[in-house]
């Protein structure tokens, strides 16, 4: 026979007691890096800790929980660009600053369209080959992590005999035409990109020249 307390608990709709609620809370336990573990604040949330340490929470921009930062200068406030005064080299540089889908329209005094400059979409190889500009560390934690990564032991990757023989075949057939190597279905069985093939060939030529 149930006691009066058991009957009340059975009739109650709130089954989420404090002990059960604590069981479902996400507890972050740092077991990897000692620097992050030493600077981790258990009272803060995961996002707040990442913001405090100076680490990125998302590579795709800001998500919920904070307001999106608006650009300092709106498009209407920017000074108009006179394309007539630009040289061909300056126009080519301007194309690189524009993203895919962005463009600048040049009109004459009557409003007729004279020229349209459209931003060119970068290929996969251009993105891989692009040099990443170094960014100054904003927090002491990031500086310590960078020093730790710089002093870490890096194991050099060696090219096997099969790989060197395969690279030599590519060079004998295509020379330094890495796009042709990429489209070679007979030799490029693993479908390496042109940028990957270029790095492999350069590493091979450094040791065999």
PDB file of C-alpha atoms in Angstrom:
ATOM      1  CA  UNK A   1       0.000   0.000   0.000  1.00  0.00           C
ATOM      2  CA  UNK A   2       1.385   3.388  -1.013  1.00  0.00           C
ATOM      3  CA  UNK A   3       2.084   6.040   1.602  1.00  0.00           C
ATOM      4  CA  UNK A   4       0.496   9.528   1.320  1.00  0.00           C
ATOM      5  CA  UNK A   5       3.877  10.928   0.160  1.00  0.00           C
ATOM      6  CA  UNK A   6       4.106   8.354  -2.633  1.00  0.00           C
ATOM      7  CA  UNK A   7       0.545   9.156  -3.715  1.00  0.00           C
ATOM      8  CA  UNK A   8       1.320  12.880  -3.934  1.00  0.00           C
ATOM      9  CA  UNK A   9       4.497  12.156  -5.934  1.00  0.00           C
ATOM     10  CA  UNK A  10       2.481   9.968  -8.294  1.00  0.00           C
ATOM     11  CA  UNK A  11      -0.104  12.704  -8.873  1.00  0.00           C
ATOM     12  CA  UNK A  12       2.530  15.415  -9.349  1.00  0.00           C
ATOM     13  CA  UNK A  13       3.333  16.324 -12.983  1.00  0.00           C
ATOM     14  CA  UNK A  14       6.819  17.660 -12.198  1.00  0.00           C
ATOM     15  CA  UNK A  15       9.080  14.624 -12.195  1.00  0.00           C
ATOM     16  CA  UNK A  16      12.270  16.626 -12.845  1.00  0.00           C
ATOM     17  CA  UNK A  17      13.771  16.856  -9.370  1.00  0.00           C
ATOM     18  CA  UNK A  18      16.998  18.732  -8.654  1.00  0.00           C
ATOM     19  CA  UNK A  19      19.028  15.539  -8.589  1.00  0.00           C
ATOM     20  CA  UNK A  20      17.656  14.362 -11.928  1.00  0.00           C
ATOM     21  CA  UNK A  21      18.137  17.821 -13.470  1.00  0.00           C
ATOM     22  CA  UNK A  22      21.793  17.942 -12.362  1.00  0.00           C
ATOM     23  CA  UNK A  23      22.311  14.535 -13.932  1.00  0.00           C
ATOM     24  CA  UNK A  24      21.378  15.937 -17.370  1.00  0.00           C
ATOM     25  CA  UNK A  25      23.551  19.047 -17.139  1.00  0.00           C
ATOM     26  CA  UNK A  26      26.543  19.166 -19.455  1.00  0.00           C
ATOM     27  CA  UNK A  27      29.711  19.229 -17.399  1.00  0.00           C
ATOM     28  CA  UNK A  28      32.830  20.184 -19.353  1.00  0.00           C
ATOM     29  CA  UNK A  29      35.883  18.293 -18.156  1.00  0.00           C
ATOM     30  CA  UNK A  30      39.187  19.403 -19.655  1.00  0.00           C
ATOM     31  CA  UNK A  31      41.453  16.363 -19.981  1.00  0.00           C
ATOM     32  CA  UNK A  32      43.646  17.402 -22.908  1.00  0.00           C
ATOM     33  CA  UNK A  33      45.704  20.573 -22.925  1.00  0.00           C
ATOM     34  CA  UNK A  34      47.188  21.627 -19.578  1.00  0.00           C
ATOM     35  CA  UNK A  35      47.192  25.353 -20.477  1.00  0.00           C
ATOM     36  CA  UNK A  36      43.453  25.399 -21.221  1.00  0.00           C
ATOM     37  CA  UNK A  37      42.749  23.310 -18.123  1.00  0.00           C
ATOM     38  CA  UNK A  38      44.640  25.762 -15.901  1.00  0.00           C
ATOM     39  CA  UNK A  39      42.753  28.786 -17.293  1.00  0.00           C
ATOM     40  CA  UNK A  40      39.294  27.172 -17.503  1.00  0.00           C
ATOM     41  CA  UNK A  41      36.561  28.731 -15.341  1.00  0.00           C
ATOM     42  CA  UNK A  42      33.958  26.141 -14.310  1.00  0.00           C
ATOM     43  CA  UNK A  43      31.471  28.881 -13.398  1.00  0.00           C
ATOM     44  CA  UNK A  44      31.333  30.116 -17.006  1.00  0.00           C
ATOM     45  CA  UNK A  45      29.651  28.455 -19.951  1.00  0.00           C
ATOM     46  CA  UNK A  46      31.526  26.858 -22.821  1.00  0.00           C
ATOM     47  CA  UNK A  47      31.019  29.900 -25.063  1.00  0.00           C
ATOM     48  CA  UNK A  48      32.033  32.317 -22.315  1.00  0.00           C
ATOM     49  CA  UNK A  49      35.214  30.358 -21.611  1.00  0.00           C
ATOM     50  CA  UNK A  50      36.155  30.292 -25.291  1.00  0.00           C
ATOM     51  CA  UNK A  51      35.562  34.043 -25.546  1.00  0.00           C
ATOM     52  CA  UNK A  52      37.641  34.654 -22.417  1.00  0.00           C
ATOM     53  CA  UNK A  53      40.526  32.477 -23.643  1.00  0.00           C
ATOM     54  CA  UNK A  54      40.483  34.121 -27.080  1.00  0.00           C
ATOM     55  CA  UNK A  55      39.570  30.974 -29.007  1.00  0.00           C
ATOM     56  CA  UNK A  56      37.060  30.744 -31.853  1.00  0.00           C
ATOM     57  CA  UNK A  57      33.705  29.177 -31.090  1.00  0.00           C
ATOM     58  CA  UNK A  58      32.580  28.898 -34.715  1.00  0.00           C
ATOM     59  CA  UNK A  59      34.339  29.133 -38.074  1.00  0.00           C
ATOM     60  CA  UNK A  60      31.092  30.150 -39.787  1.00  0.00           C
ATOM     61  CA  UNK A  61      30.646  33.425 -37.908  1.00  0.00           C
ATOM     62  CA  UNK A  62      28.651  34.307 -34.834  1.00  0.00           C
ATOM     63  CA  UNK A  63      25.728  32.171 -33.753  1.00  0.00           C
ATOM     64  CA  UNK A  64      22.961  32.674 -31.182  1.00  0.00           C
ATOM     65  CA  UNK A  65      23.659  34.294 -27.862  1.00  0.00           C
ATOM     66  CA  UNK A  66      25.266  37.534 -29.017  1.00  0.00           C
ATOM     67  CA  UNK A  67      24.445  40.374 -31.360  1.00  0.00           C
ATOM     68  CA  UNK A  68      26.045  40.382 -34.779  1.00  0.00           C
ATOM     69  CA  UNK A  69      28.544  43.152 -35.294  1.00  0.00           C
ATOM     70  CA  UNK A  70      27.532  45.570 -38.011  1.00  0.00           C
ATOM     71  CA  UNK A  71      30.188  46.978 -40.368  1.00  0.00           C
ATOM     72  CA  UNK A  72      31.704  50.247 -39.213  1.00  0.00           C
ATOM     73  CA  UNK A  73      31.019  51.936 -42.528  1.00  0.00           C
ATOM     74  CA  UNK A  74      27.881  51.242 -44.525  1.00  0.00           C
ATOM     75  CA  UNK A  75      27.889  50.951 -48.315  1.00  0.00           C
ATOM     76  CA  UNK A  76      26.073  54.277 -48.645  1.00  0.00           C
ATOM     77  CA  UNK A  77      28.773  56.062 -46.586  1.00  0.00           C
ATOM     78  CA  UNK A  78      31.676  54.698 -48.648  1.00  0.00           C
ATOM     79  CA  UNK A  79      33.247  57.003 -51.191  1.00  0.00           C
ATOM     80  CA  UNK A  80      32.272  56.085 -54.781  1.00  0.00           C
ATOM     81  CA  UNK A  81      35.038  54.631 -56.966  1.00  0.00           C
ATOM     82  CA  UNK A  82      35.659  56.368 -60.271  1.00  0.00           C
ATOM     83  CA  UNK A  83      36.540  53.504 -62.643  1.00  0.00           C
ATOM     84  CA  UNK A  84      37.615  55.916 -65.364  1.00  0.00           C
ATOM     85  CA  UNK A  85      40.682  56.938 -63.369  1.00  0.00           C
ATOM     86  CA  UNK A  86      41.764  53.344 -62.624  1.00  0.00           C
ATOM     87  CA  UNK A  87      44.397  51.552 -64.689  1.00  0.00           C
ATOM     88  CA  UNK A  88      44.043  47.937 -65.858  1.00  0.00           C
ATOM     89  CA  UNK A  89      46.353  46.744 -63.052  1.00  0.00           C
ATOM     90  CA  UNK A  90      44.274  48.557 -60.445  1.00  0.00           C
ATOM     91  CA  UNK A  91      41.082  47.054 -61.902  1.00  0.00           C
ATOM     92  CA  UNK A  92      42.600  43.540 -61.671  1.00  0.00           C
ATOM     93  CA  UNK A  93      43.475  44.189 -58.015  1.00  0.00           C
ATOM     94  CA  UNK A  94      39.935  45.444 -57.451  1.00  0.00           C
ATOM     95  CA  UNK A  95      38.525  42.192 -58.848  1.00  0.00           C
ATOM     96  CA  UNK A  96      40.470  40.218 -56.260  1.00  0.00           C
ATOM     97  CA  UNK A  97      39.012  42.274 -53.412  1.00  0.00           C
ATOM     98  CA  UNK A  98      35.467  41.563 -54.576  1.00  0.00           C
ATOM     99  CA  UNK A  99      33.847  38.347 -53.456  1.00  0.00           C
ATOM    100  CA  UNK A 100      31.857  35.989 -55.709  1.00  0.00           C
ATOM    101  CA  UNK A 101      28.512  37.592 -56.585  1.00  0.00           C
ATOM    102  CA  UNK A 102      29.774  41.129 -55.820  1.00  0.00           C
ATOM    103  CA  UNK A 103      30.378  43.727 -58.484  1.00  0.00           C
ATOM    104  CA  UNK A 104      30.815  47.392 -59.374  1.00  0.00           C
ATOM    105  CA  UNK A 105      28.843  49.087 -62.155  1.00  0.00           C
ATOM    106  CA  UNK A 106      30.276  52.041 -64.065  1.00  0.00           C
ATOM    107  CA  UNK A 107      27.745  54.434 -65.604  1.00  0.00           C
ATOM    108  CA  UNK A 108      28.146  57.499 -67.786  1.00  0.00           C
ATOM    109  CA  UNK A 109      26.652  60.929 -67.141  1.00  0.00           C
ATOM    110  CA  UNK A 110      23.324  59.823 -68.649  1.00  0.00           C
ATOM    111  CA  UNK A 111      23.077  56.732 -66.434  1.00  0.00           C
ATOM    112  CA  UNK A 112      23.921  54.163 -69.101  1.00  0.00           C
ATOM    113  CA  UNK A 113      25.987  51.153 -68.029  1.00  0.00           C
ATOM    114  CA  UNK A 114      29.518  51.385 -69.435  1.00  0.00           C
ATOM    115  CA  UNK A 115      31.350  48.605 -67.592  1.00  0.00           C
ATOM    116  CA  UNK A 116      30.586  45.944 -64.990  1.00  0.00           C
ATOM    117  CA  UNK A 117      33.371  44.524 -62.814  1.00  0.00           C
ATOM    118  CA  UNK A 118      32.391  41.233 -61.168  1.00  0.00           C
ATOM    119  CA  UNK A 119      34.335  39.477 -58.431  1.00  0.00           C
ATOM    120  CA  UNK A 120      35.838  36.179 -59.488  1.00  0.00           C
ATOM    121  CA  UNK A 121      35.198  33.094 -57.384  1.00  0.00           C
ATOM    122  CA  UNK A 122      38.427  31.487 -56.158  1.00  0.00           C
ATOM    123  CA  UNK A 123      39.073  27.897 -57.114  1.00  0.00           C
ATOM    124  CA  UNK A 124      39.802  25.149 -54.592  1.00  0.00           C
ATOM    125  CA  UNK A 125      43.495  25.117 -55.510  1.00  0.00           C
ATOM    126  CA  UNK A 126      43.831  28.903 -55.127  1.00  0.00           C
ATOM    127  CA  UNK A 127      42.328  28.697 -51.639  1.00  0.00           C
ATOM    128  CA  UNK A 128      44.759  25.930 -50.640  1.00  0.00           C
ATOM    129  CA  UNK A 129      47.778  27.745 -52.102  1.00  0.00           C
ATOM    130  CA  UNK A 130      46.884  31.129 -50.587  1.00  0.00           C
ATOM    131  CA  UNK A 131      49.238  32.297 -47.858  1.00  0.00           C
ATOM    132  CA  UNK A 132      47.636  32.794 -44.462  1.00  0.00           C
ATOM    133  CA  UNK A 133      48.607  36.103 -42.903  1.00  0.00           C
ATOM    134  CA  UNK A 134      49.792  35.753 -39.295  1.00  0.00           C
ATOM    135  CA  UNK A 135      47.434  37.206 -36.701  1.00  0.00           C
ATOM    136  CA  UNK A 136      48.707  38.627 -33.436  1.00  0.00           C
ATOM    137  CA  UNK A 137      47.535  36.700 -30.371  1.00  0.00           C
ATOM    138  CA  UNK A 138      44.917  38.597 -28.371  1.00  0.00           C
ATOM    139  CA  UNK A 139      45.266  36.773 -25.038  1.00  0.00           C
ATOM    140  CA  UNK A 140      48.086  35.261 -22.977  1.00  0.00           C
ATOM    141  CA  UNK A 141      46.488  31.826 -23.307  1.00  0.00           C
ATOM    142  CA  UNK A 142      46.724  31.965 -27.110  1.00  0.00           C
ATOM    143  CA  UNK A 143      50.380  33.065 -26.877  1.00  0.00           C
ATOM    144  CA  UNK A 144      51.166  30.110 -24.608  1.00  0.00           C
ATOM    145  CA  UNK A 145      49.382  27.735 -26.988  1.00  0.00           C
ATOM    146  CA  UNK A 146      51.340  29.128 -29.964  1.00  0.00           C
ATOM    147  CA  UNK A 147      54.647  28.692 -28.097  1.00  0.00           C
ATOM    148  CA  UNK A 148      53.670  25.148 -27.174  1.00  0.00           C
ATOM    149  CA  UNK A 149      52.810  24.329 -30.797  1.00  0.00           C
ATOM    150  CA  UNK A 150      56.066  25.897 -32.064  1.00  0.00           C
ATOM    151  CA  UNK A 151      58.186  23.834 -29.660  1.00  0.00           C
ATOM    152  CA  UNK A 152      56.278  20.594 -30.221  1.00  0.00           C
ATOM    153  CA  UNK A 153      57.948  17.640 -31.903  1.00  0.00           C
ATOM    154  CA  UNK A 154      57.020  17.423 -35.579  1.00  0.00           C
ATOM    155  CA  UNK A 155      57.533  14.085 -37.267  1.00  0.00           C
ATOM    156  CA  UNK A 156      58.764  14.472 -40.823  1.00  0.00           C
ATOM    157  CA  UNK A 157      56.748  12.599 -43.419  1.00  0.00           C
ATOM    158  CA  UNK A 158      58.862  10.493 -45.747  1.00  0.00           C
ATOM    159  CA  UNK A 159      57.857   9.479 -49.239  1.00  0.00           C
ATOM    160  CA  UNK A 160      57.841   5.741 -49.726  1.00  0.00           C
ATOM    161  CA  UNK A 161      59.541   4.018 -52.637  1.00  0.00           C
ATOM    162  CA  UNK A 162      56.205   3.393 -54.318  1.00  0.00           C
ATOM    163  CA  UNK A 163      55.235   7.086 -53.988  1.00  0.00           C
ATOM    164  CA  UNK A 164      58.548   8.359 -55.375  1.00  0.00           C
ATOM    165  CA  UNK A 165      58.227   5.980 -58.341  1.00  0.00           C
ATOM    166  CA  UNK A 166      54.665   7.220 -58.936  1.00  0.00           C
ATOM    167  CA  UNK A 167      55.701  10.897 -58.734  1.00  0.00           C
ATOM    168  CA  UNK A 168      58.557  10.288 -61.163  1.00  0.00           C
ATOM    169  CA  UNK A 169      56.054   8.841 -63.640  1.00  0.00           C
ATOM    170  CA  UNK A 170      53.884  11.971 -63.329  1.00  0.00           C
ATOM    171  CA  UNK A 171      56.857  14.293 -63.847  1.00  0.00           C
ATOM    172  CA  UNK A 172      58.121  12.307 -66.851  1.00  0.00           C
ATOM    173  CA  UNK A 173      54.686  12.444 -68.469  1.00  0.00           C
ATOM    174  CA  UNK A 174      53.465  15.965 -67.600  1.00  0.00           C
ATOM    175  CA  UNK A 175      56.507  17.935 -66.401  1.00  0.00           C
ATOM    176  CA  UNK A 176      55.259  20.752 -64.154  1.00  0.00           C
ATOM    177  CA  UNK A 177      51.706  20.806 -65.566  1.00  0.00           C
ATOM    178  CA  UNK A 178      49.874  19.945 -62.335  1.00  0.00           C
ATOM    179  CA  UNK A 179      46.429  20.429 -63.851  1.00  0.00           C
ATOM    180  CA  UNK A 180      47.246  17.770 -66.430  1.00  0.00           C
ATOM    181  CA  UNK A 181      48.397  15.505 -63.590  1.00  0.00           C
ATOM    182  CA  UNK A 182      45.084  16.094 -61.867  1.00  0.00           C
ATOM    183  CA  UNK A 183      43.082  15.037 -64.950  1.00  0.00           C
ATOM    184  CA  UNK A 184      45.257  11.979 -65.581  1.00  0.00           C
ATOM    185  CA  UNK A 185      42.849   9.174 -64.627  1.00  0.00           C
ATOM    186  CA  UNK A 186      45.444   6.473 -65.254  1.00  0.00           C
ATOM    187  CA  UNK A 187      48.128   7.755 -62.865  1.00  0.00           C
ATOM    188  CA  UNK A 188      46.103   9.950 -60.481  1.00  0.00           C
ATOM    189  CA  UNK A 189      43.975   7.076 -59.205  1.00  0.00           C
ATOM    190  CA  UNK A 190      43.509   8.607 -55.728  1.00  0.00           C
ATOM    191  CA  UNK A 191      42.243  11.873 -57.292  1.00  0.00           C
ATOM    192  CA  UNK A 192      44.737  14.193 -55.618  1.00  0.00           C
ATOM    193  CA  UNK A 193      44.133  17.876 -56.327  1.00  0.00           C
ATOM    194  CA  UNK A 194      46.559  19.965 -58.374  1.00  0.00           C
ATOM    195  CA  UNK A 195      47.768  21.687 -55.195  1.00  0.00           C
ATOM    196  CA  UNK A 196      48.446  18.350 -53.472  1.00  0.00           C
ATOM    197  CA  UNK A 197      50.298  17.032 -56.514  1.00  0.00           C
ATOM    198  CA  UNK A 198      52.379  20.204 -56.653  1.00  0.00           C
ATOM    199  CA  UNK A 199      53.474  19.806 -53.020  1.00  0.00           C
ATOM    200  CA  UNK A 200      54.358  16.146 -53.535  1.00  0.00           C
ATOM    201  CA  UNK A 201      56.377  16.906 -56.668  1.00  0.00           C
ATOM    202  CA  UNK A 202      58.223  19.825 -55.057  1.00  0.00           C
ATOM    203  CA  UNK A 203      59.118  17.670 -52.050  1.00  0.00           C
ATOM    204  CA  UNK A 204      60.345  14.911 -54.385  1.00  0.00           C
ATOM    205  CA  UNK A 205      62.440  17.314 -56.475  1.00  0.00           C
ATOM    206  CA  UNK A 206      64.082  18.833 -53.380  1.00  0.00           C
ATOM    207  CA  UNK A 207      65.576  15.458 -52.445  1.00  0.00           C
ATOM    208  CA  UNK A 208      66.334  14.145 -55.931  1.00  0.00           C
ATOM    209  CA  UNK A 209      67.976  17.138 -57.564  1.00  0.00           C
TER     210      UNK A 209
END
